[in-house]
Structure formats: structure tokens, C-alpha cells
């Protein structure tokens, strides 16, 4: 059996996460039991939610256990199978974690899913045609539910979720305005993703300044907003929302170091009779087939051109992850493992 390299959560962060929270180890992959599949991972997904799992505090999911392989989505290839539905060579997506190989009980519903790479590159099943894409779809379609002609916004617009959100919203006839960090990201959002406008939040010292820029980009106000960041960005958006606006809350990356994120003007929720709804996409598996079909079509037809930042080798994962939390990535952050 092959040697497997793994990254474990060695200790919990005290404030900001560091490389020292992780530990690289080497183990032998075990022999397969009946019903199990051995997967060689090609790519590992790095996502902001992982930072929250590193904490021991109460959240929507149990904390990442110490001394165990870090949680994470993976795509790869079946290299050995003792399950009739999976053959050697099948391309699959699952939650293999921060390691080069995983042994999967293929009898568990949803543990492993075969994917077709004819029109969609394998890595995109961790981004635009994977969990981030479905996250964008659910927030837009099920919470914001926009009508053609409405204005919708999204923070972290150049990322895996934001880019999919833009394509989905444009397909529904919306005016789409992004918020991103850096002029190069804003140029990509407008010129390649087809957003109507994008605001560089790094050019604004406070939420009042950012809100003025939003007013210029959204002259008819904001009808729907998808929140990945929180903090100053959300405060700025709140000032520009219309009556009966809908806000889908998926991430609060500005607060992942454990500090509370206050909201400056919560009275606007009442004044504008606003709907603000948080969600976790893994709790809505019933929508995944419909969402993945639309997202796959958008990528396959070139209407969604996702961008990726790829770190090389498992050992690079911690640094790449810390960079993701600071917005250093451009598009979906991956680690290439093969």
C-alpha cells in the first residue's frame, strides 16, 4: 500500500491562525475492507469555513478534532476499489481532507460522487461546480430570489462563491455589483466575469466611504446581497438596501479570528423590512443536483470562467490557507497534490 502524507490540526489558534497550528505526518494507507475505495487525491480545496472549525467555540458544526486530518473537499481518482459501483480510474469528489490518499466507505450516502471531466475540468468540481458554486446558487435562488432588473451585490466577488453568484445572477437578468479587494480583482470581476461594476473596498477607510461608492454603482439601491465577509462591508451594504431587501449570510471571514463582529445599524433591518438569513449549504442537499446541472452548463458553455490559485504539494497547504484568510488568493484556492 502507498505511503500517505497528512496534515493534522496539532493545536488550536490563539487569535490569528499560524502555520504552527498544523503538523505534517507520514503514514501507510491501510488495506481495504469490503465496500471501501482508495482515492488518490489530485486537488485539495481550501475554504474559509475551515478557520471556524479550528476553534473550540460553539458553531454550526463540531470543531475539528486535534490530532486528526484537517477537514477538506478533494477530487481525485480511484486507484483501488472493493465496491461494485466504483472502478479504478473513476474520477471522484469527496471530503478526503488534507492528505494525499483517503480510504472511503463507498456505502455511505454522499461520501463519494463520480464526476464527468469531458467538459468540466476536475478541479472545478471543488469550486464553480462544487460546494462554493452550490452555495452561491442556494443563497441567490432560495433566499434572495431576485426578479429580472433588480440589483444584487456580493462581497468577495472574485472568489469561488462570488464568481459563480455573478454568473447565476446575470443569467436571471439582474444588475450585479461586486465588492473585492484590489483593482486587479475588480478588473477581473467586470471584464472576465461580466459583472456590471465592482468596488475595491481597500480604497475605503470606513463603511461610510464604501457606502458612497455603492450608491454610485447601485443608483436604484440594493435588492439582494450575498455576504461572505461581514464587518465594514456589510455595514456599507445595509445603508444602500431597498425596502424588502434580502440578505443571504454565508460567511463572516472578517470575524474568523474569534473577535465579535458588531453591526453598526441593525435598525435598518426593521426600517427596510429586510430578510436576513444565514445558511449552511450542506443542510440543503436536495438542491444540489439542480444547482450542479446549471453550474456545469455555465462552465461548459464558457458563461462562467472561474479563476484558480493553485499551491503545489500538500506541505504548502497551511501557508496557502493562511493566505486565503487574508485575501491573497485570486479565485478558488486549491492545492495540487499530484
Tab-separated table of C-alpha atoms in Angstrom:
chain	number	residue	atom	x	y	z
A	1	UNK	CA	0.000	0.000	0.000
A	2	UNK	CA	1.257	3.541	-0.768
A	3	UNK	CA	2.675	5.980	1.757
A	4	UNK	CA	0.262	8.752	2.644
A	5	UNK	CA	1.211	12.243	3.802
A	6	UNK	CA	-1.326	14.012	6.013
A	7	UNK	CA	-1.705	17.393	7.699
A	8	UNK	CA	-3.255	17.293	11.161
A	9	UNK	CA	-4.619	20.052	13.366
A	10	UNK	CA	-1.956	19.940	16.080
A	11	UNK	CA	-3.188	22.761	18.357
A	12	UNK	CA	-5.891	25.425	18.359
A	13	UNK	CA	-5.195	29.032	17.317
A	14	UNK	CA	-4.918	31.719	19.979
A	15	UNK	CA	-6.335	34.580	17.929
A	16	UNK	CA	-4.869	34.547	14.420
A	17	UNK	CA	-4.143	31.114	12.919
A	18	UNK	CA	-0.499	30.235	12.195
A	19	UNK	CA	1.475	27.529	10.410
A	20	UNK	CA	2.366	26.207	13.864
A	21	UNK	CA	-1.230	25.037	14.358
A	22	UNK	CA	-0.634	22.268	11.799
A	23	UNK	CA	1.545	19.146	11.688
A	24	UNK	CA	2.694	17.143	8.647
A	25	UNK	CA	2.907	13.368	9.196
A	26	UNK	CA	3.573	10.264	7.118
A	27	UNK	CA	1.518	7.056	7.456
A	28	UNK	CA	0.854	3.869	5.493
A	29	UNK	CA	-2.551	3.538	3.859
A	30	UNK	CA	-4.439	0.551	5.323
A	31	UNK	CA	-5.614	-2.460	3.335
A	32	UNK	CA	-9.160	-2.044	2.017
A	33	UNK	CA	-12.158	-3.765	3.554
A	34	UNK	CA	-15.210	-4.850	1.572
A	35	UNK	CA	-17.126	-1.793	0.326
A	36	UNK	CA	-14.158	0.572	0.627
A	37	UNK	CA	-12.400	2.603	-2.071
A	38	UNK	CA	-8.879	4.060	-2.104
A	39	UNK	CA	-8.742	7.511	-3.691
A	40	UNK	CA	-5.578	9.314	-4.816
A	41	UNK	CA	-6.334	12.999	-4.397
A	42	UNK	CA	-5.420	15.311	-7.269
A	43	UNK	CA	-6.606	18.560	-5.664
A	44	UNK	CA	-7.490	19.744	-2.166
A	45	UNK	CA	-9.937	22.596	-1.625
A	46	UNK	CA	-9.098	25.341	0.875
A	47	UNK	CA	-12.120	27.258	2.169
A	48	UNK	CA	-12.775	29.961	4.791
A	49	UNK	CA	-15.125	27.737	6.837
A	50	UNK	CA	-12.090	25.665	7.891
A	51	UNK	CA	-10.887	28.533	10.089
A	52	UNK	CA	-14.052	28.368	12.166
A	53	UNK	CA	-13.654	24.614	12.601
A	54	UNK	CA	-10.198	25.158	14.123
A	55	UNK	CA	-11.790	26.927	17.111
A	56	UNK	CA	-13.263	25.051	20.037
A	57	UNK	CA	-16.135	27.512	20.430
A	58	UNK	CA	-19.742	26.639	19.629
A	59	UNK	CA	-20.635	26.827	15.945
A	60	UNK	CA	-22.938	25.186	13.418
A	61	UNK	CA	-20.570	22.214	13.172
A	62	UNK	CA	-18.423	20.315	15.655
A	63	UNK	CA	-14.846	21.617	15.977
A	64	UNK	CA	-12.046	19.942	14.042
A	65	UNK	CA	-10.624	17.314	16.457
A	66	UNK	CA	-6.997	17.782	17.469
A	67	UNK	CA	-4.560	15.190	16.125
A	68	UNK	CA	-6.774	14.294	13.169
A	69	UNK	CA	-6.577	15.075	9.445
A	70	UNK	CA	-7.892	18.561	8.668
A	71	UNK	CA	-11.306	18.545	7.037
A	72	UNK	CA	-11.445	19.465	3.347
A	73	UNK	CA	-13.024	18.729	-0.003
A	74	UNK	CA	-10.984	16.726	-2.522
A	75	UNK	CA	-11.154	15.499	-6.104
A	76	UNK	CA	-9.147	12.592	-7.381
A	77	UNK	CA	-9.026	9.169	-8.936
A	78	UNK	CA	-9.967	5.724	-7.672
A	79	UNK	CA	-6.769	3.650	-7.512
A	80	UNK	CA	-8.218	0.581	-5.778
A	81	UNK	CA	-11.808	-0.495	-5.207
A	82	UNK	CA	-13.692	-3.113	-3.275
A	83	UNK	CA	-17.064	-1.604	-4.153
A	84	UNK	CA	-19.060	-2.640	-7.263
A	85	UNK	CA	-20.103	0.934	-8.183
A	86	UNK	CA	-16.563	2.332	-8.306
A	87	UNK	CA	-13.843	1.219	-10.710
A	88	UNK	CA	-10.145	2.014	-10.891
A	89	UNK	CA	-9.767	5.218	-12.913
A	90	UNK	CA	-13.095	6.762	-11.913
A	91	UNK	CA	-12.814	10.497	-11.177
A	92	UNK	CA	-14.495	11.304	-7.868
A	93	UNK	CA	-15.228	14.151	-5.477
A	94	UNK	CA	-15.494	13.763	-1.708
A	95	UNK	CA	-14.314	15.059	1.661
A	96	UNK	CA	-10.931	13.370	1.744
A	97	UNK	CA	-9.254	16.033	3.889
A	98	UNK	CA	-5.716	17.415	3.912
A	99	UNK	CA	-3.945	14.269	2.739
A	100	UNK	CA	-2.752	12.576	-0.452
A	101	UNK	CA	-4.928	9.455	-0.175
A	102	UNK	CA	-8.184	8.593	1.537
A	103	UNK	CA	-9.940	5.316	2.275
A	104	UNK	CA	-13.668	5.873	1.772
A	105	UNK	CA	-16.622	3.717	2.794
A	106	UNK	CA	-18.453	3.952	-0.512
A	107	UNK	CA	-21.648	2.570	1.029
A	108	UNK	CA	-22.163	5.822	2.929
A	109	UNK	CA	-24.620	8.028	1.039
A	110	UNK	CA	-22.860	11.078	-0.384
A	111	UNK	CA	-19.372	10.006	0.725
A	112	UNK	CA	-18.095	9.787	-2.844
A	113	UNK	CA	-19.529	11.044	-6.126
A	114	UNK	CA	-18.357	10.212	-9.640
A	115	UNK	CA	-17.843	13.216	-11.929
A	116	UNK	CA	-17.526	13.688	-15.680
A	117	UNK	CA	-14.471	15.650	-16.809
A	118	UNK	CA	-15.407	15.749	-20.521
A	119	UNK	CA	-16.472	19.407	-20.438
A	120	UNK	CA	-15.653	20.462	-16.869
A	121	UNK	CA	-12.046	20.262	-15.583
A	122	UNK	CA	-11.655	18.076	-12.495
A	123	UNK	CA	-10.535	20.960	-10.277
A	124	UNK	CA	-13.753	22.923	-10.969
A	125	UNK	CA	-15.721	20.301	-9.027
A	126	UNK	CA	-14.185	21.865	-5.908
A	127	UNK	CA	-15.194	25.361	-6.958
A	128	UNK	CA	-17.725	26.584	-9.507
A	129	UNK	CA	-19.311	23.140	-9.988
A	130	UNK	CA	-18.899	22.112	-6.363
A	131	UNK	CA	-19.705	23.296	-2.861
A	132	UNK	CA	-18.853	27.000	-3.474
A	133	UNK	CA	-20.992	27.100	-6.619
A	134	UNK	CA	-23.946	25.436	-4.909
A	135	UNK	CA	-23.513	27.858	-2.009
A	136	UNK	CA	-23.875	30.786	-4.425
A	137	UNK	CA	-26.862	29.113	-6.096
A	138	UNK	CA	-28.729	28.475	-2.850
A	139	UNK	CA	-28.198	31.975	-1.472
A	140	UNK	CA	-29.285	33.605	-4.728
A	141	UNK	CA	-32.149	31.343	-5.768
A	142	UNK	CA	-33.647	30.259	-2.447
A	143	UNK	CA	-33.038	33.302	-0.215
A	144	UNK	CA	-32.604	36.382	-2.414
A	145	UNK	CA	-34.897	35.049	-5.177
A	146	UNK	CA	-34.258	38.024	-7.477
A	147	UNK	CA	-36.517	39.324	-10.223
A	148	UNK	CA	-35.101	40.451	-13.559
A	149	UNK	CA	-33.962	44.060	-13.348
A	150	UNK	CA	-33.185	44.014	-9.632
A	151	UNK	CA	-29.756	44.982	-8.308
A	152	UNK	CA	-27.826	42.382	-6.349
A	153	UNK	CA	-24.407	42.598	-4.701
A	154	UNK	CA	-21.848	40.147	-3.337
A	155	UNK	CA	-18.751	40.522	-1.175
A	156	UNK	CA	-15.557	38.587	-2.020
A	157	UNK	CA	-16.784	38.866	-5.601
A	158	UNK	CA	-13.696	37.397	-7.285
A	159	UNK	CA	-13.688	34.245	-5.141
A	160	UNK	CA	-15.156	30.838	-5.867
A	161	UNK	CA	-18.582	31.699	-4.430
A	162	UNK	CA	-18.719	35.274	-5.690
A	163	UNK	CA	-17.784	34.440	-9.277
A	164	UNK	CA	-20.470	31.749	-9.506
A	165	UNK	CA	-23.003	34.099	-7.922
A	166	UNK	CA	-22.325	36.717	-10.583
A	167	UNK	CA	-22.877	34.307	-13.464
A	168	UNK	CA	-26.058	32.945	-11.913
A	169	UNK	CA	-27.428	36.433	-11.231
A	170	UNK	CA	-26.636	37.699	-14.740
A	171	UNK	CA	-28.440	34.660	-16.149
A	172	UNK	CA	-31.520	35.881	-14.242
A	173	UNK	CA	-31.360	39.386	-15.701
A	174	UNK	CA	-30.011	41.201	-12.635
A	175	UNK	CA	-27.681	44.154	-12.327
A	176	UNK	CA	-24.737	42.610	-10.474
A	177	UNK	CA	-22.239	44.632	-8.443
A	178	UNK	CA	-19.262	43.037	-6.717
A	179	UNK	CA	-17.083	44.079	-3.801
A	180	UNK	CA	-13.487	42.811	-3.870
A	181	UNK	CA	-10.043	43.658	-2.526
A	182	UNK	CA	-7.712	45.168	-5.122
A	183	UNK	CA	-8.037	46.740	-8.554
A	184	UNK	CA	-6.833	43.593	-10.335
A	185	UNK	CA	-9.632	41.566	-8.752
A	186	UNK	CA	-12.197	44.234	-9.640
A	187	UNK	CA	-10.978	44.302	-13.253
A	188	UNK	CA	-11.362	40.514	-13.459
A	189	UNK	CA	-14.859	40.659	-11.942
A	190	UNK	CA	-16.036	43.188	-14.542
A	191	UNK	CA	-14.031	42.209	-17.632
A	192	UNK	CA	-13.998	38.419	-17.365
A	193	UNK	CA	-16.942	37.534	-15.113
A	194	UNK	CA	-19.279	40.110	-16.644
A	195	UNK	CA	-20.373	41.972	-13.510
A	196	UNK	CA	-21.849	45.420	-14.154
A	197	UNK	CA	-19.487	47.056	-11.639
A	198	UNK	CA	-17.055	46.190	-8.853
A	199	UNK	CA	-15.857	48.251	-5.891
A	200	UNK	CA	-12.414	47.908	-4.351
A	201	UNK	CA	-13.085	48.034	-0.614
A	202	UNK	CA	-9.363	48.585	0.056
A	203	UNK	CA	-9.795	52.119	-1.311
A	204	UNK	CA	-12.194	52.996	1.522
A	205	UNK	CA	-11.218	53.678	5.111
A	206	UNK	CA	-14.671	53.178	6.618
A	207	UNK	CA	-18.158	51.944	5.832
A	208	UNK	CA	-19.483	55.441	5.080
A	209	UNK	CA	-16.945	55.890	2.276
A	210	UNK	CA	-17.632	52.402	0.924
A	211	UNK	CA	-21.360	53.047	1.073
A	212	UNK	CA	-20.969	56.197	-1.060
A	213	UNK	CA	-19.202	54.124	-3.712
A	214	UNK	CA	-22.052	51.599	-3.551
A	215	UNK	CA	-24.572	54.391	-4.085
A	216	UNK	CA	-22.829	55.342	-7.339
A	217	UNK	CA	-22.646	51.713	-8.519
A	218	UNK	CA	-26.206	50.932	-7.423
A	219	UNK	CA	-28.257	54.044	-8.314
A	220	UNK	CA	-31.506	52.138	-7.760
A	221	UNK	CA	-30.416	50.739	-4.403
A	222	UNK	CA	-29.710	47.125	-3.481
A	223	UNK	CA	-32.457	44.497	-3.596
A	224	UNK	CA	-30.376	41.455	-2.671
A	225	UNK	CA	-26.961	40.897	-1.134
A	226	UNK	CA	-24.805	37.813	-0.577
A	227	UNK	CA	-22.480	38.200	2.415
A	228	UNK	CA	-19.165	36.370	2.707
A	229	UNK	CA	-17.218	38.895	4.784
A	230	UNK	CA	-19.212	40.889	7.350
A	231	UNK	CA	-17.885	43.895	9.260
A	232	UNK	CA	-17.415	47.135	7.351
A	233	UNK	CA	-18.629	45.620	4.074
A	234	UNK	CA	-21.979	44.547	5.482
A	235	UNK	CA	-22.437	47.884	7.257
A	236	UNK	CA	-21.899	49.698	3.952
A	237	UNK	CA	-24.342	47.489	2.067
A	238	UNK	CA	-27.018	47.900	4.753
A	239	UNK	CA	-27.089	51.668	4.141
A	240	UNK	CA	-27.922	51.134	0.463
A	241	UNK	CA	-30.602	48.439	0.767
A	242	UNK	CA	-34.118	48.992	-0.530
A	243	UNK	CA	-37.321	48.161	1.297
A	244	UNK	CA	-37.855	44.387	1.430
A	245	UNK	CA	-34.231	43.664	0.543
A	246	UNK	CA	-32.963	40.111	1.118
A	247	UNK	CA	-29.525	39.292	2.537
A	248	UNK	CA	-28.105	35.765	2.370
A	249	UNK	CA	-25.388	35.301	5.002
A	250	UNK	CA	-22.919	32.549	4.195
A	251	UNK	CA	-19.622	33.727	5.671
A	252	UNK	CA	-18.154	36.160	8.166
A	253	UNK	CA	-14.488	35.868	7.307
A	254	UNK	CA	-13.772	39.239	8.945
A	255	UNK	CA	-14.540	37.613	12.302
A	256	UNK	CA	-12.918	34.197	11.985
A	257	UNK	CA	-10.170	35.092	14.467
A	258	UNK	CA	-12.776	34.972	17.219
A	259	UNK	CA	-13.457	38.664	17.786
A	260	UNK	CA	-17.155	39.679	17.774
A	261	UNK	CA	-18.377	41.451	14.633
A	262	UNK	CA	-20.792	44.207	15.640
A	263	UNK	CA	-23.379	45.571	13.208
A	264	UNK	CA	-23.489	49.380	13.103
A	265	UNK	CA	-27.110	49.956	12.039
A	266	UNK	CA	-29.250	46.894	12.873
A	267	UNK	CA	-32.341	49.144	12.962
A	268	UNK	CA	-32.216	49.096	9.142
A	269	UNK	CA	-33.463	45.501	9.255
A	270	UNK	CA	-36.712	46.838	10.706
A	271	UNK	CA	-36.871	50.107	8.776
A	272	UNK	CA	-36.482	48.287	5.425
A	273	UNK	CA	-38.488	45.182	6.486
A	274	UNK	CA	-35.442	43.244	5.451
A	275	UNK	CA	-34.964	39.478	5.351
A	276	UNK	CA	-31.560	38.399	6.692
A	277	UNK	CA	-30.996	34.651	6.586
A	278	UNK	CA	-27.917	32.608	7.327
A	279	UNK	CA	-27.484	29.165	5.802
A	280	UNK	CA	-25.165	26.177	5.600
A	281	UNK	CA	-25.234	24.595	2.157
A	282	UNK	CA	-24.607	21.037	3.397
A	283	UNK	CA	-28.008	21.198	5.114
A	284	UNK	CA	-29.737	21.562	1.752
A	285	UNK	CA	-28.549	18.537	-0.213
A	286	UNK	CA	-31.901	18.342	-2.002
A	287	UNK	CA	-30.974	21.310	-4.226
A	288	UNK	CA	-27.508	20.086	-5.216
A	289	UNK	CA	-28.493	18.166	-8.401
A	290	UNK	CA	-30.407	21.138	-9.846
A	291	UNK	CA	-27.705	23.607	-8.864
A	292	UNK	CA	-24.830	21.496	-10.181
A	293	UNK	CA	-26.587	20.998	-13.502
A	294	UNK	CA	-26.957	24.762	-14.044
A	295	UNK	CA	-23.416	25.487	-12.853
A	296	UNK	CA	-21.938	22.747	-15.046
A	297	UNK	CA	-23.741	24.191	-18.056
A	298	UNK	CA	-22.459	27.704	-17.308
A	299	UNK	CA	-18.858	26.439	-17.105
A	300	UNK	CA	-19.191	24.077	-20.080
A	301	UNK	CA	-20.572	26.852	-22.313
A	302	UNK	CA	-17.982	29.413	-21.180
A	303	UNK	CA	-20.503	31.710	-19.474
A	304	UNK	CA	-18.673	31.152	-16.195
A	305	UNK	CA	-14.882	31.263	-16.389
A	306	UNK	CA	-13.643	30.520	-12.878
A	307	UNK	CA	-10.157	31.507	-11.880
A	308	UNK	CA	-7.964	29.379	-9.608
A	309	UNK	CA	-4.973	29.942	-7.353
A	310	UNK	CA	-3.044	26.677	-7.044
A	311	UNK	CA	-0.436	25.867	-4.401
A	312	UNK	CA	1.903	22.972	-5.183
A	313	UNK	CA	2.153	19.998	-2.816
A	314	UNK	CA	0.495	19.131	0.475
A	315	UNK	CA	3.205	20.844	2.551
A	316	UNK	CA	2.175	24.167	1.001
A	317	UNK	CA	-1.419	23.890	2.277
A	318	UNK	CA	-1.046	25.729	5.613
A	319	UNK	CA	0.607	28.809	4.077
A	320	UNK	CA	-1.920	28.833	1.230
A	321	UNK	CA	-4.768	28.591	3.743
A	322	UNK	CA	-3.471	31.500	5.802
A	323	UNK	CA	-3.107	33.498	2.589
A	324	UNK	CA	-6.728	32.717	1.712
A	325	UNK	CA	-7.889	34.167	5.036
A	326	UNK	CA	-6.063	37.410	4.161
A	327	UNK	CA	-7.432	37.567	0.622
A	328	UNK	CA	-4.139	36.752	-1.101
A	329	UNK	CA	-5.761	34.178	-3.399
A	330	UNK	CA	-7.366	35.058	-6.714
A	331	UNK	CA	-10.460	32.958	-7.322
A	332	UNK	CA	-10.712	29.444	-5.907
A	333	UNK	CA	-7.794	28.388	-3.674
A	334	UNK	CA	-6.587	24.839	-4.389
A	335	UNK	CA	-3.633	22.654	-3.528
A	336	UNK	CA	-2.346	20.380	-6.311
A	337	UNK	CA	-1.342	17.051	-4.814
A	338	UNK	CA	-0.197	15.050	-7.828
